[in-house]
């Protein structure tokens, strides 16, 4: 073989080597993309969430969006009250408990983990035709404990006040009584189970007053200002509106990958945007 032929062989071998390296790199990138897609589609299973009716509406919206992103995942939400949700977390009968009140000391001793996902305003609401627009904290306490019994005592019509309150074990009730510093509502108060039931009673009874989560407020009820401050997201976030409480998601022990992914989503920028859209103050 002459020198010219030898150079040609070397050139051809070099080209083959370069092409092989390029193809190898392309195949490697292709595998990386495939693995990445596979990893994204691996998430599957069911997330069972139990607890506060105040948090359940928000949890349902978050669950729907999470399932859109992960079609193999189903999110079940059961609104049965904060105390029941905390118990379900301790007993491990739920993957995630939801609570609209702070945990009591004995509940914290169980070792369950708290994830604050938002802060919510508790709105004191009346029938839309009620003339009263604004009450201070002390007056509200006196109304709910029975010291004030007629609307005329606070600038309203000469009508007896009908107090509507939540059931025992409700996180909203626990937070409301704690913030306003009284032990229990008046004995003849109408007890309604769930925010929806409170709203329905206020909407249908002109002399009623009750309290409910901000996300349930609509034009069938009228939210009162508290000491001149309106219960809106901006005022809750600034701390000017005083009747507010945390929304919690609770877990027990080491979360599996699905539960961890869901909670990470809730606390992410995307999840917190959904929180804000539901008129809840982001954490």
CSV table of C-alpha atoms in Angstrom, one decimal:
chain,number,residue,atom,x,y,z
A,1,UNK,CA,0.0,0.0,0.0
A,2,UNK,CA,1.4,3.4,-1.0
A,3,UNK,CA,1.4,6.4,1.3
A,4,UNK,CA,-1.5,8.0,-0.5
A,5,UNK,CA,-3.7,4.9,-0.1
A,6,UNK,CA,-2.7,4.6,3.6
A,7,UNK,CA,-3.8,8.3,4.2
A,8,UNK,CA,-7.1,7.6,2.6
A,9,UNK,CA,-7.7,4.6,4.9
A,10,UNK,CA,-6.8,6.6,8.0
A,11,UNK,CA,-9.2,9.4,6.9
A,12,UNK,CA,-12.1,7.0,6.4
A,13,UNK,CA,-11.5,5.3,9.8
A,14,UNK,CA,-11.5,8.7,11.5
A,15,UNK,CA,-14.8,9.7,9.9
A,16,UNK,CA,-16.3,6.4,11.0
A,17,UNK,CA,-15.2,7.0,14.5
A,18,UNK,CA,-16.6,10.6,14.6
A,19,UNK,CA,-20.0,9.3,13.2
A,20,UNK,CA,-20.1,6.6,15.9
A,21,UNK,CA,-19.5,9.0,18.7
A,22,UNK,CA,-22.2,11.4,17.4
A,23,UNK,CA,-24.7,8.5,17.1
A,24,UNK,CA,-23.8,7.3,20.5
A,25,UNK,CA,-24.5,10.7,22.0
A,26,UNK,CA,-27.8,11.0,20.2
A,27,UNK,CA,-28.9,7.6,21.5
A,28,UNK,CA,-27.8,8.5,25.0
A,29,UNK,CA,-29.9,11.7,24.9
A,30,UNK,CA,-32.8,9.8,23.5
A,31,UNK,CA,-32.6,7.3,26.4
A,32,UNK,CA,-32.4,10.2,28.9
A,33,UNK,CA,-35.6,11.7,27.4
A,34,UNK,CA,-37.4,8.3,27.5
A,35,UNK,CA,-36.4,7.8,31.2
A,36,UNK,CA,-37.5,11.2,32.1
A,37,UNK,CA,-40.9,10.7,30.5
A,38,UNK,CA,-41.2,7.3,32.1
A,39,UNK,CA,-40.3,8.8,35.5
A,40,UNK,CA,-43.1,11.4,35.1
A,41,UNK,CA,-45.7,8.8,34.3
A,42,UNK,CA,-44.7,6.4,37.2
A,43,UNK,CA,-46.9,8.3,39.8
A,44,UNK,CA,-50.0,6.2,40.4
A,45,UNK,CA,-52.3,5.3,43.2
A,46,UNK,CA,-54.9,6.9,45.5
A,47,UNK,CA,-54.6,9.7,48.0
A,48,UNK,CA,-57.2,9.6,50.8
A,49,UNK,CA,-57.8,13.0,52.5
A,50,UNK,CA,-60.1,13.3,55.5
A,51,UNK,CA,-61.0,16.2,57.8
A,52,UNK,CA,-62.2,19.8,57.9
A,53,UNK,CA,-65.1,20.9,55.7
A,54,UNK,CA,-63.4,24.3,55.5
A,55,UNK,CA,-60.3,22.8,54.0
A,56,UNK,CA,-62.1,20.1,51.9
A,57,UNK,CA,-63.2,22.5,49.1
A,58,UNK,CA,-59.6,23.6,48.7
A,59,UNK,CA,-58.3,20.0,48.9
A,60,UNK,CA,-60.7,19.0,46.2
A,61,UNK,CA,-59.5,21.7,43.8
A,62,UNK,CA,-55.9,20.8,44.5
A,63,UNK,CA,-56.6,17.1,44.0
A,64,UNK,CA,-58.3,17.7,40.6
A,65,UNK,CA,-55.3,19.7,39.3
A,66,UNK,CA,-52.9,17.1,40.7
A,67,UNK,CA,-54.8,14.3,38.9
A,68,UNK,CA,-54.7,16.3,35.7
A,69,UNK,CA,-51.0,16.3,35.9
A,70,UNK,CA,-50.9,12.7,37.0
A,71,UNK,CA,-53.7,10.8,35.3
A,72,UNK,CA,-52.9,7.5,37.2
A,73,UNK,CA,-53.6,9.2,40.5
A,74,UNK,CA,-57.0,9.5,42.2
A,75,UNK,CA,-57.5,12.0,45.1
A,76,UNK,CA,-60.5,11.3,47.4
A,77,UNK,CA,-61.5,14.0,49.8
A,78,UNK,CA,-64.0,13.5,52.7
A,79,UNK,CA,-65.1,16.5,54.7
A,80,UNK,CA,-66.1,15.3,58.2
A,81,UNK,CA,-64.6,17.9,60.6
A,82,UNK,CA,-61.1,18.7,61.8
A,83,UNK,CA,-61.2,16.5,64.9
A,84,UNK,CA,-62.1,13.5,62.8
A,85,UNK,CA,-59.4,14.3,60.4
A,86,UNK,CA,-56.8,14.6,63.1
A,87,UNK,CA,-57.9,11.2,64.5
A,88,UNK,CA,-57.8,9.6,61.1
A,89,UNK,CA,-54.2,10.8,60.7
A,90,UNK,CA,-53.2,9.5,64.1
A,91,UNK,CA,-54.9,6.1,63.4
A,92,UNK,CA,-53.4,6.1,59.9
A,93,UNK,CA,-56.9,5.5,58.3
A,94,UNK,CA,-56.2,8.5,56.1
A,95,UNK,CA,-53.1,9.3,54.0
A,96,UNK,CA,-53.6,13.0,54.8
A,97,UNK,CA,-55.7,14.7,57.5
A,98,UNK,CA,-56.9,18.2,57.1
A,99,UNK,CA,-57.6,20.6,59.9
A,100,UNK,CA,-58.8,24.2,60.2
A,101,UNK,CA,-57.6,24.6,63.7
A,102,UNK,CA,-54.3,24.3,65.6
A,103,UNK,CA,-53.5,21.0,67.1
A,104,UNK,CA,-54.0,20.5,70.8
A,105,UNK,CA,-50.9,19.6,72.9
A,106,UNK,CA,-52.1,15.9,73.3
A,107,UNK,CA,-52.6,15.7,69.5
A,108,UNK,CA,-49.1,17.0,68.9
A,109,UNK,CA,-47.6,14.4,71.2
A,110,UNK,CA,-48.8,11.7,68.7
A,111,UNK,CA,-46.0,12.7,66.4
A,112,UNK,CA,-48.1,13.7,63.4
A,113,UNK,CA,-46.5,16.2,61.1
A,114,UNK,CA,-48.1,19.6,60.3
A,115,UNK,CA,-47.9,21.2,56.9
A,116,UNK,CA,-49.4,24.8,56.9
A,117,UNK,CA,-50.9,25.2,53.4
A,118,UNK,CA,-52.7,28.5,53.9
A,119,UNK,CA,-54.4,30.9,56.3
A,120,UNK,CA,-58.2,31.4,56.2
A,121,UNK,CA,-60.5,34.1,57.5
A,122,UNK,CA,-63.5,33.1,59.6
A,123,UNK,CA,-66.3,35.5,58.5
A,124,UNK,CA,-69.1,36.6,60.8
A,125,UNK,CA,-72.1,36.6,58.5
A,126,UNK,CA,-75.7,37.8,58.6
A,127,UNK,CA,-78.7,37.8,56.2
A,128,UNK,CA,-78.1,40.3,53.3
A,129,UNK,CA,-81.1,42.4,54.5
A,130,UNK,CA,-79.7,42.9,58.0
A,131,UNK,CA,-78.9,46.6,58.5
A,132,UNK,CA,-75.8,45.9,60.7
A,133,UNK,CA,-72.5,46.3,58.9
A,134,UNK,CA,-69.8,46.3,61.5
A,135,UNK,CA,-69.3,44.8,65.0
A,136,UNK,CA,-66.2,44.7,67.3
A,137,UNK,CA,-64.8,41.5,68.8
A,138,UNK,CA,-66.3,42.1,72.3
A,139,UNK,CA,-69.8,42.6,70.9
A,140,UNK,CA,-69.6,39.5,68.8
A,141,UNK,CA,-68.5,37.5,71.9
A,142,UNK,CA,-71.5,38.9,73.8
A,143,UNK,CA,-73.9,37.9,71.0
A,144,UNK,CA,-72.7,34.3,70.7
A,145,UNK,CA,-72.7,33.8,74.5
A,146,UNK,CA,-76.2,35.3,74.9
A,147,UNK,CA,-75.3,38.5,76.8
A,148,UNK,CA,-76.7,40.5,73.8
A,149,UNK,CA,-79.9,38.9,72.4
A,150,UNK,CA,-81.6,41.6,70.3
A,151,UNK,CA,-80.4,43.3,67.1
A,152,UNK,CA,-81.7,46.6,68.4
A,153,UNK,CA,-78.9,46.6,71.0
A,154,UNK,CA,-76.3,46.8,68.2
A,155,UNK,CA,-78.0,49.1,65.7
A,156,UNK,CA,-80.3,46.7,64.0
A,157,UNK,CA,-84.0,46.0,64.0
A,158,UNK,CA,-86.0,45.1,67.0
A,159,UNK,CA,-85.6,41.3,66.4
A,160,UNK,CA,-84.3,38.5,68.6
A,161,UNK,CA,-80.9,37.3,67.4
A,162,UNK,CA,-80.7,33.7,66.2
A,163,UNK,CA,-77.2,32.4,66.7
A,164,UNK,CA,-76.0,29.7,64.3
A,165,UNK,CA,-72.9,27.8,65.3
A,166,UNK,CA,-70.9,24.8,64.2
A,167,UNK,CA,-71.0,21.3,65.8
A,168,UNK,CA,-68.6,20.1,68.5
A,169,UNK,CA,-65.3,19.0,66.9
A,170,UNK,CA,-65.5,21.6,64.2
A,171,UNK,CA,-62.1,23.3,63.6
A,172,UNK,CA,-63.9,26.5,62.6
A,173,UNK,CA,-65.9,26.5,65.9
A,174,UNK,CA,-62.8,25.7,67.9
A,175,UNK,CA,-60.8,28.5,66.3
A,176,UNK,CA,-63.7,31.0,66.5
A,177,UNK,CA,-64.3,30.4,70.2
A,178,UNK,CA,-60.5,30.5,71.0
A,179,UNK,CA,-59.9,33.7,69.1
A,180,UNK,CA,-62.9,35.5,70.6
A,181,UNK,CA,-62.0,34.1,74.0
A,182,UNK,CA,-65.2,32.3,75.1
A,183,UNK,CA,-65.9,28.7,76.1
A,184,UNK,CA,-69.1,27.9,74.3
A,185,UNK,CA,-72.1,29.5,72.4
A,186,UNK,CA,-75.4,30.2,74.1
A,187,UNK,CA,-77.5,27.1,74.9
A,188,UNK,CA,-80.3,27.8,72.4
A,189,UNK,CA,-77.9,28.3,69.5
A,190,UNK,CA,-78.9,26.5,66.3
A,191,UNK,CA,-76.2,23.9,65.6
A,192,UNK,CA,-75.4,23.3,61.9
A,193,UNK,CA,-72.9,20.6,60.6
A,194,UNK,CA,-70.6,22.0,58.0
A,195,UNK,CA,-70.0,25.4,56.5
A,196,UNK,CA,-72.7,24.8,53.8
A,197,UNK,CA,-75.3,24.2,56.5
A,198,UNK,CA,-74.4,27.4,58.3
A,199,UNK,CA,-74.6,29.4,55.1
A,200,UNK,CA,-78.0,27.9,54.2
A,201,UNK,CA,-79.4,28.8,57.7
A,202,UNK,CA,-78.1,32.4,57.6
A,203,UNK,CA,-79.5,32.8,54.0
A,204,UNK,CA,-82.9,31.6,55.0
A,205,UNK,CA,-83.3,33.3,58.4
A,206,UNK,CA,-83.3,37.2,58.4
A,207,UNK,CA,-82.5,37.6,62.1
A,208,UNK,CA,-79.6,35.1,62.2
A,209,UNK,CA,-75.8,35.4,62.7
A,210,UNK,CA,-73.2,32.8,62.2
A,211,UNK,CA,-69.6,32.2,61.1
A,212,UNK,CA,-68.1,30.4,58.2
A,213,UNK,CA,-64.9,30.0,56.1
A,214,UNK,CA,-64.2,32.9,53.7
A,215,UNK,CA,-64.4,30.5,50.7
A,216,UNK,CA,-68.1,29.8,51.4
A,217,UNK,CA,-69.2,33.5,51.5
A,218,UNK,CA,-71.4,34.5,48.6
A,219,UNK,CA,-74.3,36.9,47.8
A,220,UNK,CA,-76.7,34.8,49.8
A,221,UNK,CA,-75.0,36.0,53.0
A,222,UNK,CA,-73.4,39.2,54.1
A,223,UNK,CA,-70.0,39.3,55.8
A,224,UNK,CA,-69.6,41.8,58.6
A,225,UNK,CA,-66.6,44.1,59.2
A,226,UNK,CA,-64.8,43.4,62.4
A,227,UNK,CA,-63.8,46.6,64.1
A,228,UNK,CA,-64.0,48.4,60.8
A,229,UNK,CA,-61.9,45.8,58.9
A,230,UNK,CA,-63.4,43.8,56.1
A,231,UNK,CA,-62.7,40.1,55.9
A,232,UNK,CA,-60.9,39.9,52.6
A,233,UNK,CA,-57.7,38.2,51.5
A,234,UNK,CA,-55.5,41.3,51.6
A,235,UNK,CA,-56.6,42.2,55.2
A,236,UNK,CA,-56.2,38.5,56.4
A,237,UNK,CA,-52.7,38.4,54.9
A,238,UNK,CA,-51.7,41.7,56.5
A,239,UNK,CA,-53.0,40.5,59.9
A,240,UNK,CA,-55.5,43.4,60.1
A,241,UNK,CA,-58.5,41.0,60.1
A,242,UNK,CA,-58.2,39.3,63.4
A,243,UNK,CA,-60.4,36.2,63.1
A,244,UNK,CA,-58.2,33.9,61.1
A,245,UNK,CA,-56.6,30.5,61.5
A,246,UNK,CA,-54.2,28.1,59.7
A,247,UNK,CA,-55.3,25.5,57.2
A,248,UNK,CA,-53.3,22.3,57.9
A,249,UNK,CA,-52.5,19.1,56.0
A,250,UNK,CA,-51.3,16.4,58.4
A,251,UNK,CA,-49.3,13.2,57.9
A,252,UNK,CA,-48.1,10.4,60.2
A,253,UNK,CA,-44.7,8.9,59.8
A,254,UNK,CA,-42.6,8.9,56.7
A,255,UNK,CA,-44.6,9.8,53.6
A,256,UNK,CA,-44.4,7.5,50.6
A,257,UNK,CA,-43.5,9.1,47.3
A,258,UNK,CA,-47.1,9.7,46.2
A,259,UNK,CA,-48.1,11.5,49.4
A,260,UNK,CA,-44.8,13.5,49.4
A,261,UNK,CA,-45.3,14.5,45.7
A,262,UNK,CA,-48.9,15.7,46.5
A,263,UNK,CA,-47.9,17.8,49.5
A,264,UNK,CA,-44.9,19.3,47.5
A,265,UNK,CA,-47.4,20.2,44.8
A,266,UNK,CA,-49.8,21.9,47.3
A,267,UNK,CA,-46.9,24.0,48.7
A,268,UNK,CA,-45.5,24.8,45.2
A,269,UNK,CA,-46.0,28.1,43.4
A,270,UNK,CA,-48.6,26.3,41.2
A,271,UNK,CA,-50.5,24.9,44.2
A,272,UNK,CA,-50.4,28.1,46.1
A,273,UNK,CA,-51.9,29.9,43.1
A,274,UNK,CA,-54.9,27.6,43.3
A,275,UNK,CA,-55.1,28.5,47.0
A,276,UNK,CA,-55.2,32.2,46.2
A,277,UNK,CA,-57.9,31.6,43.5
A,278,UNK,CA,-60.1,30.0,46.2
A,279,UNK,CA,-59.9,33.3,48.2
A,280,UNK,CA,-57.7,31.7,50.8
A,281,UNK,CA,-54.6,33.6,51.9
A,282,UNK,CA,-51.4,31.8,50.8
A,283,UNK,CA,-49.0,30.7,53.5
